[in-house]
Short mmCIF file of C-alpha atoms and ligand atoms in Angstrom, two decimals:
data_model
loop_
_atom_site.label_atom_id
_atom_site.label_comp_id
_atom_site.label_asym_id
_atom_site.label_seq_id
_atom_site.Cartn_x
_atom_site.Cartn_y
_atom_site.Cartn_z
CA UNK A 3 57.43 109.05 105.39
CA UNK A 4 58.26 105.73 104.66
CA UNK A 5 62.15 104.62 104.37
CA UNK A 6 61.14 102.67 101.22
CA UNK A 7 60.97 106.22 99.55
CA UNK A 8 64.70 106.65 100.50
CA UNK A 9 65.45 103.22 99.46
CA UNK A 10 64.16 103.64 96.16
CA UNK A 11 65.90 106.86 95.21
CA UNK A 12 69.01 105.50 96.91
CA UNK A 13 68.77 102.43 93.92
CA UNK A 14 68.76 104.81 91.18
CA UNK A 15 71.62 106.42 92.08
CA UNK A 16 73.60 103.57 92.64
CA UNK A 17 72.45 102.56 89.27
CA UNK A 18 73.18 105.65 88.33
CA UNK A 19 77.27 105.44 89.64
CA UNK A 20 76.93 101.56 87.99
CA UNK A 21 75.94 102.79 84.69
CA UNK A 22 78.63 105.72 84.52
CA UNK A 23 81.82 103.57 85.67
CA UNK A 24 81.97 105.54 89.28
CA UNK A 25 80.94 102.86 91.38
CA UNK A 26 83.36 101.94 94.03
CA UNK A 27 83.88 97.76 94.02
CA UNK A 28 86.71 97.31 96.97
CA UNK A 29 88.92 94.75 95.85
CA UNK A 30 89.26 91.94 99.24
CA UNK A 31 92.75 91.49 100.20
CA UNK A 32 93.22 88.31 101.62
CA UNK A 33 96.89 88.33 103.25
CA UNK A 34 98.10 91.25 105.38
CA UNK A 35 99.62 94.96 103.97
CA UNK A 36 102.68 94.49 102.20
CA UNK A 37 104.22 95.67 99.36
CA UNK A 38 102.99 92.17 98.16
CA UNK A 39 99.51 90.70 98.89
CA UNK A 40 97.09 88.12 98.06
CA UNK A 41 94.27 89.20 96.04
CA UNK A 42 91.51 86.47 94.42
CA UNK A 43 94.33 84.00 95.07
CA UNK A 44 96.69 85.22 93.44
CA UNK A 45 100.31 86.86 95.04
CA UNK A 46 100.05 90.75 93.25
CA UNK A 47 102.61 93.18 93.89
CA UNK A 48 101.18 96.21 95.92
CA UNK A 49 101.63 99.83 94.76
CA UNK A 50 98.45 101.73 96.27
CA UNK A 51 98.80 101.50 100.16
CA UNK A 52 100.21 104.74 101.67
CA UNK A 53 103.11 102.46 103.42
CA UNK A 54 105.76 104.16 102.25
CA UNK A 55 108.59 103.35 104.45
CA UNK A 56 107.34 99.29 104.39
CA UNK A 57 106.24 99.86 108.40
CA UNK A 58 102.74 98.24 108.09
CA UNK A 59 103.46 95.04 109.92
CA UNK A 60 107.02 95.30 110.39
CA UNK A 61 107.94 93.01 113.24
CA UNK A 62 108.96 95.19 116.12
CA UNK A 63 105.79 97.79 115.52
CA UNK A 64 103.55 94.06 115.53
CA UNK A 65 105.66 93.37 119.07
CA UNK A 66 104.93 96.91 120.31
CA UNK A 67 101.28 96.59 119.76
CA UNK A 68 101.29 92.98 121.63
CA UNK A 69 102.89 94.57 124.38
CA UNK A 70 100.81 97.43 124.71
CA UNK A 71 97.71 95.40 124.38
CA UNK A 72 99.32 93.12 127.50
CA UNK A 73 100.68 95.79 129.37
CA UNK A 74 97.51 98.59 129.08
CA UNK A 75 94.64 96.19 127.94
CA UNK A 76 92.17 96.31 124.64
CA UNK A 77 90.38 99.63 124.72
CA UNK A 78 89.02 102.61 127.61
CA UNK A 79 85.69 102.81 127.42
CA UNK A 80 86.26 106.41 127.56
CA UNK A 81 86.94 109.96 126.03
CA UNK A 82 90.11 111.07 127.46
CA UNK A 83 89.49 113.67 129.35
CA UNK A 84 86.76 111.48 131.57
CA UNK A 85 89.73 108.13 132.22
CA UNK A 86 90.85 108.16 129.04
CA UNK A 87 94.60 108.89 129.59
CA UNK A 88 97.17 106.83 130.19
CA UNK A 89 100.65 107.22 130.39
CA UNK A 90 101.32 106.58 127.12
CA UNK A 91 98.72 108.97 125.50
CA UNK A 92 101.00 111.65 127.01
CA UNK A 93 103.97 110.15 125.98
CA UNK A 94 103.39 109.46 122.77
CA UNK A 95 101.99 113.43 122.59
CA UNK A 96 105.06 114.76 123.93
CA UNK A 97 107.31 111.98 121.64
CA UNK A 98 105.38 113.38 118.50
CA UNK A 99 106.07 117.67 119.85
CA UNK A 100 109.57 116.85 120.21
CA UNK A 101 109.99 115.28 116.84
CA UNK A 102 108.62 117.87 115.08
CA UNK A 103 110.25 120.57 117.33
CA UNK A 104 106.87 121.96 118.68
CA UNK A 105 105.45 122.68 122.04
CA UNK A 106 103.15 119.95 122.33
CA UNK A 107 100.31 117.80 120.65
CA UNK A 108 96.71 116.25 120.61
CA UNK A 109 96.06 112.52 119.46
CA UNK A 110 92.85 112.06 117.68
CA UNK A 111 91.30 109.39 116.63
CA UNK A 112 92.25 109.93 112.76
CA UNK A 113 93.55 112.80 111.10
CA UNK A 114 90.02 113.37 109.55
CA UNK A 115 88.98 114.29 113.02
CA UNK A 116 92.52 116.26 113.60
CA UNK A 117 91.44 118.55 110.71
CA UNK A 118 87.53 118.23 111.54
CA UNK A 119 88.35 119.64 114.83
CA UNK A 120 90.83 122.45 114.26
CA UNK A 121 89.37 125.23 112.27
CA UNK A 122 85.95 126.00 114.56
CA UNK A 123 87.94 125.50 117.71
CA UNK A 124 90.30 128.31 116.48
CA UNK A 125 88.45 130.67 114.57
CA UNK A 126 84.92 132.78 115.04
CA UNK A 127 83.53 135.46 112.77
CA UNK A 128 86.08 138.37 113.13
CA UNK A 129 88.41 135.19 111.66
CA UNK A 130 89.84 134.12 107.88
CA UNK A 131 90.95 130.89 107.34
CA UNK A 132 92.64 130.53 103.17
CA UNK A 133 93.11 127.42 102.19
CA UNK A 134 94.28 125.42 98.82
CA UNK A 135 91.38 124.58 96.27
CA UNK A 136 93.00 120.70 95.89
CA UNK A 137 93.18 120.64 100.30
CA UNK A 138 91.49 117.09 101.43
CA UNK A 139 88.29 116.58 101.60
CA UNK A 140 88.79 116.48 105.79
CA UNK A 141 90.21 120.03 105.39
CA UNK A 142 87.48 121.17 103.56
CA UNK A 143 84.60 119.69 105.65
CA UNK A 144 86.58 120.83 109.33
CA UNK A 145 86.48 124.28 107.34
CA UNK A 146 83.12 124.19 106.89
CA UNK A 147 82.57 123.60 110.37
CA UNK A 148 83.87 127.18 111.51
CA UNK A 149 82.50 130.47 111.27
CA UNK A 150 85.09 132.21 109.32
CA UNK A 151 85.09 134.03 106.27
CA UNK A 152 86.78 131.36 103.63
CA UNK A 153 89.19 132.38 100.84
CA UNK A 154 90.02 129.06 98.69
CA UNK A 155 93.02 130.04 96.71
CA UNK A 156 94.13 128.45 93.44
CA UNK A 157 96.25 125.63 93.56
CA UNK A 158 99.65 126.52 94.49
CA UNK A 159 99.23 130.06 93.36
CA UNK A 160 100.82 132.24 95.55
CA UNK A 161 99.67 135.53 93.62
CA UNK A 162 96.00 134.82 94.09
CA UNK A 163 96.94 133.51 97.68
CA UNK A 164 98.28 137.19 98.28
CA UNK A 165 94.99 138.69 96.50
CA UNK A 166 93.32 136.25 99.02
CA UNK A 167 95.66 137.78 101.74
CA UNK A 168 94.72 141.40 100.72
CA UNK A 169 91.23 140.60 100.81
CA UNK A 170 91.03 139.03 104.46
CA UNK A 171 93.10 142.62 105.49
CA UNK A 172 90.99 142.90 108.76
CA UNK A 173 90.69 140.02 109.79
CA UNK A 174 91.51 139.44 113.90
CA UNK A 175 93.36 136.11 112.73
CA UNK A 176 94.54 135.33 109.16
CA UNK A 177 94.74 130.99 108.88
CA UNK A 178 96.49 129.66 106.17
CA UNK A 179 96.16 125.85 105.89
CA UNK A 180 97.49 123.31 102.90
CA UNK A 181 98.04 120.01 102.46
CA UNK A 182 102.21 120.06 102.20
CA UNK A 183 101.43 116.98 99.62
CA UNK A 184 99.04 116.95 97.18
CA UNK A 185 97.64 113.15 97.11
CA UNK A 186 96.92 112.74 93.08
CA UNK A 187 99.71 114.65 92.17
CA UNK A 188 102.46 114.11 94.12
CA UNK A 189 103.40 117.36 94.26
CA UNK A 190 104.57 119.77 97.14
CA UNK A 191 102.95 123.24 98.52
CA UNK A 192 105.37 126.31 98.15
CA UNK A 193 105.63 126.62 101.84
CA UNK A 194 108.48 128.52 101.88
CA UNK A 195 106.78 131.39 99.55
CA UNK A 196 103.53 130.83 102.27
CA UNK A 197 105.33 131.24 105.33
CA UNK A 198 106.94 135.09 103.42
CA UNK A 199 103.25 135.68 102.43
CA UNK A 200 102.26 134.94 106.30
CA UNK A 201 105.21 136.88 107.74
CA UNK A 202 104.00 139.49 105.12
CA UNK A 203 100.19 139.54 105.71
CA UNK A 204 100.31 138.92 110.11
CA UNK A 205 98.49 135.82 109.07
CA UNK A 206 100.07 132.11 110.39
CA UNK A 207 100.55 128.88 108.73
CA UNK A 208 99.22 124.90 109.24
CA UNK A 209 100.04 122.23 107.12
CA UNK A 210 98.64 118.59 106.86
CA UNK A 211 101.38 116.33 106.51
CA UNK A 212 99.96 113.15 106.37
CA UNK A 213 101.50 112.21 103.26
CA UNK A 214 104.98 113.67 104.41
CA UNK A 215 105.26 112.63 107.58
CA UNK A 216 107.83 109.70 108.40
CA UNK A 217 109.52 109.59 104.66
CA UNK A 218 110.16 113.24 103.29
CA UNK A 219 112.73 115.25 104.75
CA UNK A 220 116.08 113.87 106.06
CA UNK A 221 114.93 113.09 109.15
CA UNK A 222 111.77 111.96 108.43
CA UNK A 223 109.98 115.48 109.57
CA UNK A 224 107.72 115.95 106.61
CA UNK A 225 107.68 118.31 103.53
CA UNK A 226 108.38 121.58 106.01
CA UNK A 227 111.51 119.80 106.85
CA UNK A 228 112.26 118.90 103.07
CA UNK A 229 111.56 122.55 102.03
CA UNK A 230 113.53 124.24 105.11
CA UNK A 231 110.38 125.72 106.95
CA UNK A 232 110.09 122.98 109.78
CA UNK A 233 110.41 126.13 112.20
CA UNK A 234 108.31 128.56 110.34
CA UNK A 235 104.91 126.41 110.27
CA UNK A 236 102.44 127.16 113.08
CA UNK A 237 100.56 123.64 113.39
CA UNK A 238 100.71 120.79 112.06
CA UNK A 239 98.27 118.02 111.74
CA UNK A 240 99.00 114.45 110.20
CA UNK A 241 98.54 110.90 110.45
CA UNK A 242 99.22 107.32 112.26
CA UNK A 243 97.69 105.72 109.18
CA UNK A 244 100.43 105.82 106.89
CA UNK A 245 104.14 106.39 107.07
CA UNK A 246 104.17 105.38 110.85
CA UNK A 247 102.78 101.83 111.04
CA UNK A 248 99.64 102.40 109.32
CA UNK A 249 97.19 101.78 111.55
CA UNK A 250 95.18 104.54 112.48
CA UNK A 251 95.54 107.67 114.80
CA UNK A 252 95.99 111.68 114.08
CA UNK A 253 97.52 114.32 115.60
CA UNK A 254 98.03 118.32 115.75
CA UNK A 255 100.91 119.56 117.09
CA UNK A 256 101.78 123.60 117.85
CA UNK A 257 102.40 125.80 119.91
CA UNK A 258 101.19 124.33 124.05
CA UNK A 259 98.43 126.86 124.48
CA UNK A 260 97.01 125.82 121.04
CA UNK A 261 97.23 122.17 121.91
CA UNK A 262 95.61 123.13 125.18
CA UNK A 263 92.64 125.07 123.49
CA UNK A 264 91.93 122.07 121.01
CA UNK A 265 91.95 119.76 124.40
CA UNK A 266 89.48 122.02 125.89
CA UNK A 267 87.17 122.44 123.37
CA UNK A 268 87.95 120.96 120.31
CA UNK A 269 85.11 117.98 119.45
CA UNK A 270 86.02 115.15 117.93
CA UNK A 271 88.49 114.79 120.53
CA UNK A 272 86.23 115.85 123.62
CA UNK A 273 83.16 113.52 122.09
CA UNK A 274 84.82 110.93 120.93
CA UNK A 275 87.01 107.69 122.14
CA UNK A 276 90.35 107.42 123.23
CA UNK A 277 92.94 105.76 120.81
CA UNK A 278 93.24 101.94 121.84
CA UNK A 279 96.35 101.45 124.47
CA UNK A 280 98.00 99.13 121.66
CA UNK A 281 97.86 101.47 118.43
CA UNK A 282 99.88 104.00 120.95
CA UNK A 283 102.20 101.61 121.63
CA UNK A 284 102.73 100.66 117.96
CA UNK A 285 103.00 104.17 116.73
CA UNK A 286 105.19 105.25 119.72
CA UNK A 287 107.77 102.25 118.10
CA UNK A 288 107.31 103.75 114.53
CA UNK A 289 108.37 106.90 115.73
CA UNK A 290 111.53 105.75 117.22
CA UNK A 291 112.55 103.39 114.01
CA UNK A 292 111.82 107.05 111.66
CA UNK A 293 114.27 108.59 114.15
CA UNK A 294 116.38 105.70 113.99
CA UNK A 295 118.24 105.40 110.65
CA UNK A 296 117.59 107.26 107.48
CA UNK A 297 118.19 103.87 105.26
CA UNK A 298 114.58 103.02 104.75
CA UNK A 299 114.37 107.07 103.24
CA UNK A 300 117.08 106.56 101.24
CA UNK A 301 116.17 103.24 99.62
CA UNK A 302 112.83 104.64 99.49
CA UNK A 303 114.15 107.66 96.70
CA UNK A 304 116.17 105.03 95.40
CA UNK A 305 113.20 102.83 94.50
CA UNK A 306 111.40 106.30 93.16
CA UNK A 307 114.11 107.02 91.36
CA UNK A 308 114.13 103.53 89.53
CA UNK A 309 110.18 103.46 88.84
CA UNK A 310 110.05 107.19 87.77
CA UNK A 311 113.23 106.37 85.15
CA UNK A 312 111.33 102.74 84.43
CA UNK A 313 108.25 104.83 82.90
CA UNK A 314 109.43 107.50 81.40
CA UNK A 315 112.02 105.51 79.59
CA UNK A 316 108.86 103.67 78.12
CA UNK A 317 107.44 106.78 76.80
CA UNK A 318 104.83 107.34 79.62
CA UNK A 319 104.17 110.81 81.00
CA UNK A 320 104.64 111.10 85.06
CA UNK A 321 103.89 114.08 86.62
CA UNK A 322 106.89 115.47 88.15
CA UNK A 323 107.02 115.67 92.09
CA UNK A 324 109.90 115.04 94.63
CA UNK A 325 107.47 112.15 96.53
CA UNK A 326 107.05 108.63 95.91
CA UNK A 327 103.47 109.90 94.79
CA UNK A 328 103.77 108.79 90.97
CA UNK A 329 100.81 109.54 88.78
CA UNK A 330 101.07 107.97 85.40
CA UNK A 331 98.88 110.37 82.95
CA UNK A 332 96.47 108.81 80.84
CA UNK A 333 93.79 111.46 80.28
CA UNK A 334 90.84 109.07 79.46
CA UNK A 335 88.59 107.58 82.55
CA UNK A 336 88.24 104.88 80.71
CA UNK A 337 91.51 103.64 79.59
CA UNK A 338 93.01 104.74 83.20
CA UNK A 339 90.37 101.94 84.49
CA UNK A 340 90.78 99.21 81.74
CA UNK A 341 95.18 99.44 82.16
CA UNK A 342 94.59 99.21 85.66
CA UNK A 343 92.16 95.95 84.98
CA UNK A 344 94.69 95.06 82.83
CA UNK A 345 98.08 95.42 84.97
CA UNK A 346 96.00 93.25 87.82
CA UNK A 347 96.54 90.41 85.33
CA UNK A 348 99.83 91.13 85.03
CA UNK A 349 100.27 91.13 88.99
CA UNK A 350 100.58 94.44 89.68
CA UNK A 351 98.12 96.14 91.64
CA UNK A 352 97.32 99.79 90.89
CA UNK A 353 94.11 101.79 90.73
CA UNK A 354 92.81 104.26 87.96
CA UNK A 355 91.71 107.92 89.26
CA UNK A 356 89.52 109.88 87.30
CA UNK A 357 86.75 112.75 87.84
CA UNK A 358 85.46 113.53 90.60
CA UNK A 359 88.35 112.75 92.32
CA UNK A 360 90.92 114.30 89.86
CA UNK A 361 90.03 117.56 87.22
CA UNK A 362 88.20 116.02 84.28
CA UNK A 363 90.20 114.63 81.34
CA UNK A 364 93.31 114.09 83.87
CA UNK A 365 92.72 110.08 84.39
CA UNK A 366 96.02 108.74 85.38
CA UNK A 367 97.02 105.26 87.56
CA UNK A 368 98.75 106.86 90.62
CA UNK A 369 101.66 104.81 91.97
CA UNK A 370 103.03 104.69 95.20
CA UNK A 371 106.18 103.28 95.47
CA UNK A 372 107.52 102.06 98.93
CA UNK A 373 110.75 100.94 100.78
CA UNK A 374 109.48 97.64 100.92
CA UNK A 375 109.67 96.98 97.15
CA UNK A 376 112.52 95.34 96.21
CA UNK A 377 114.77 96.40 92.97
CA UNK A 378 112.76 93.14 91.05
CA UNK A 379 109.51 94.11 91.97
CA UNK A 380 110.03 97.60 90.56
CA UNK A 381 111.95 96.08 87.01
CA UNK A 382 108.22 93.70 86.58
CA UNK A 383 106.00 96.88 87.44
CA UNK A 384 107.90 98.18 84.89
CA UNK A 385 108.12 95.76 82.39
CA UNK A 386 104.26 94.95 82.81
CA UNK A 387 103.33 98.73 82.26
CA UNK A 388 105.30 98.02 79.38
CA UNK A 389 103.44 95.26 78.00
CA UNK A 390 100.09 96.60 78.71
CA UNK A 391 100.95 99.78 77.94
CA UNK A 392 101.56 98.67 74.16
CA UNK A 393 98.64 96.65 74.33
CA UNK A 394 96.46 99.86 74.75
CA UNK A 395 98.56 101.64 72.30
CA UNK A 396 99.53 104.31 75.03
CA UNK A 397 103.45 104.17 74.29
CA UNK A 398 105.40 102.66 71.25
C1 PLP B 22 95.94 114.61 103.09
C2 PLP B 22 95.15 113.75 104.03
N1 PLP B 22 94.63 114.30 105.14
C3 PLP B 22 93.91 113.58 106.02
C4 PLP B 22 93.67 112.23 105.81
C5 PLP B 22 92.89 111.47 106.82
O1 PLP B 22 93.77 110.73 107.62
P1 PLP B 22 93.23 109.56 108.55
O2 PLP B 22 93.21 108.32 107.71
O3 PLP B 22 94.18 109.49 109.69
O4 PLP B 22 91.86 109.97 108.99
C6 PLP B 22 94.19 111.61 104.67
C7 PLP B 22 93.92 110.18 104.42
O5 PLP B 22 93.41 109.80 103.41
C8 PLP B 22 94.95 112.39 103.76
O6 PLP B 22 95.45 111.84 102.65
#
């Protein structure tokens, strides 16, 4: 068969996307990550990038990864178990254990790949894994990877999580995994309420912290440290690529015999490259400035605190969530796409969500504030959603 067939249908269905506003254009950014950047020229004011402690290109992460890169050289040329280890791989492993209080942990690549390679390299048959209906897509597809029977519980509902529970009674293992924040909503699992049901049900608990880790919880621990359960949560999986430094990276970190399973046989780490000598070195450096002080947390909640009071004192309706995750609800597709057109203008860059990615009707611009913005950045975001906002008609 000729790839001009493929080709062909491909074209339609990009037309297709085109014709019903779901096309993806990326926007090129033509200065570095900050919480301001240069976009078509022009200096905008940055509230999309996952860098919520301002660490993306902070100056002694940059002088890390330059002294890595001297010090260990570009890249291995290997998986790690063949010469793909250095020294510190295993220190930045045993850094990231002790800061969450666990055992021991496995870098990856990316957290996709953390969560790609967890579920089949723990679980067979005999196995249940439950896991949250909004859980990443990465959750969902290293889920799909393993033989267990699935039971996708309703978001956040820990009665049909229990029904779940009573349903998987015979299981050898009983897995429940959740993100601990919900990306498009800001909001938080119950993991205290899971962590009962698991004590309850013999079943055990991961989380994927990625967008907890660094920022929530007083010492930067993540949403089980925020909600008290730090101790209580089996494994833990998360990311490089956003709180610390912002690179790339993942990691899962548990109990040692886990980690050592998953380094045995789990396959996007066993078939797949070692992380470059330099992003270790940065993220080892991010680690120790999260550990450091608690200032960049607390002007972090300080500059949440301002937006979220900003916006709802002009009438707009933000979901309510303890994270710098702020979704701004618009309902329409449409008008989510044309204020966030419209706010670009005005020098603030956001981006409109609608379906697939959030439940139809449920368009919103989702903000994520930073401890990089400064108190006037956050006053014009505000006083442009303002502006536009009355343009549209959306508030008064
Ligand atoms: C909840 C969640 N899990 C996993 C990932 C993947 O992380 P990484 O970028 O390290 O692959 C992301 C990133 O978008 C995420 O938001």
């Amino acid at each position: 068969m000729s790839v001009q067939k493929l080709i062909d249908h491909l074209t339609t269905q990009l037309e297709t996307l085109k014709s019903t506003g779901l096309y993806k254009r990326e926007r090129l950014i033509e200065s570095p990550q900050n919480a301001e950047i240069t976009v078509n020229g022009k200096k905008v004011i940055n509230f999309c990038a996952n860098n919520y402690l301002g660490l993306a290109n902070h100056p002694e992460i940059v002088q890390s990864a330059h002294e890595t890169l001297d010090t260990w050289g570009y890249g291995l040329s290997s998986v790690r178990f063949i010469c793909g280890t250095q020294t510190p791989h295993r220190q930045l492993e045993q850094a990231i254990a002790r800061f969450f209080g666990k055992e021991d942990a496995i870098l990856y690549i990316s957290c996709f790949d953390a969560n790609g390679g967890l579920f089949e390299t723990l679980l067979s048959e005999e196995d249940a894994v439950l896991s949250d209906e909004l859980n990443h897509a990465s959750i969902i597809d290293g889920i799909r990877l393993c033989k267990a029977k699935r039971f996708r519980y309703k978001h956040n509902d820990m009665s049909d999580l229990r029904n779940k529970l009573e349903e998987a009674k015979g299981s050898r293992f009983k897995f429940i995994f959740t993100d601990s924040v919900f990306s498009m909503d800001g909001d938080l699992a119950k993991l205290p309420e899971i962590c009962d049901l698991a004590d309850q049900y013999d079943a055990f608990v991961g989380i994927d912290d990625c967008h907890g880790t660094g920022h929530l919880g007083q010492g930067g621990r993540g949403a089980a440290e925020l909600l008290g359960v730090l101790d209580r949560i089996d494994v833990i999986t998360s990311t490089l690529g956003k709180t610390a430094g912002g690179a790339a990276g993942g990691f899962t970190t548990s109990r040692k015999e886990i980690v050592d399973w998953l380094k045995n046989r789990s396959r996007p780490y066993l078939f797949s490259n070692s992380v470059p000598p330099s992003l270790v070195g940065a993220a080892g450096k991010a680690l120790e400035l999260i550990q450091k002080s608690t200032s960049l947390r607390e002007t972090l909640t300080q500059n949440t605190q301002k937006m979220r009071a900003g916006l709802e004192g002009a009438g707009f309706t933000v979901k309510l969530g303890p994270t710098p995750i702020l979704p701004v609800m618009l309902g329409d597709a449409a008008l989510a796409s044309q204020m966030a057109e419209k706010l670009l203008t005005h020098g603030i860059y956001v981006i409109g969500f609608s379906y697939p990615v959030v439940p139809q009707g449920q368009a919103r611009i989702r903000l994520q504030v930073s401890a990089a913005h400064t108190p006037s950045q956050i006053e014009q975001a505000i006083q442009a959603f303002k502006e536009v906002g009355k343009e549209l008609g959306i508030v008064k």
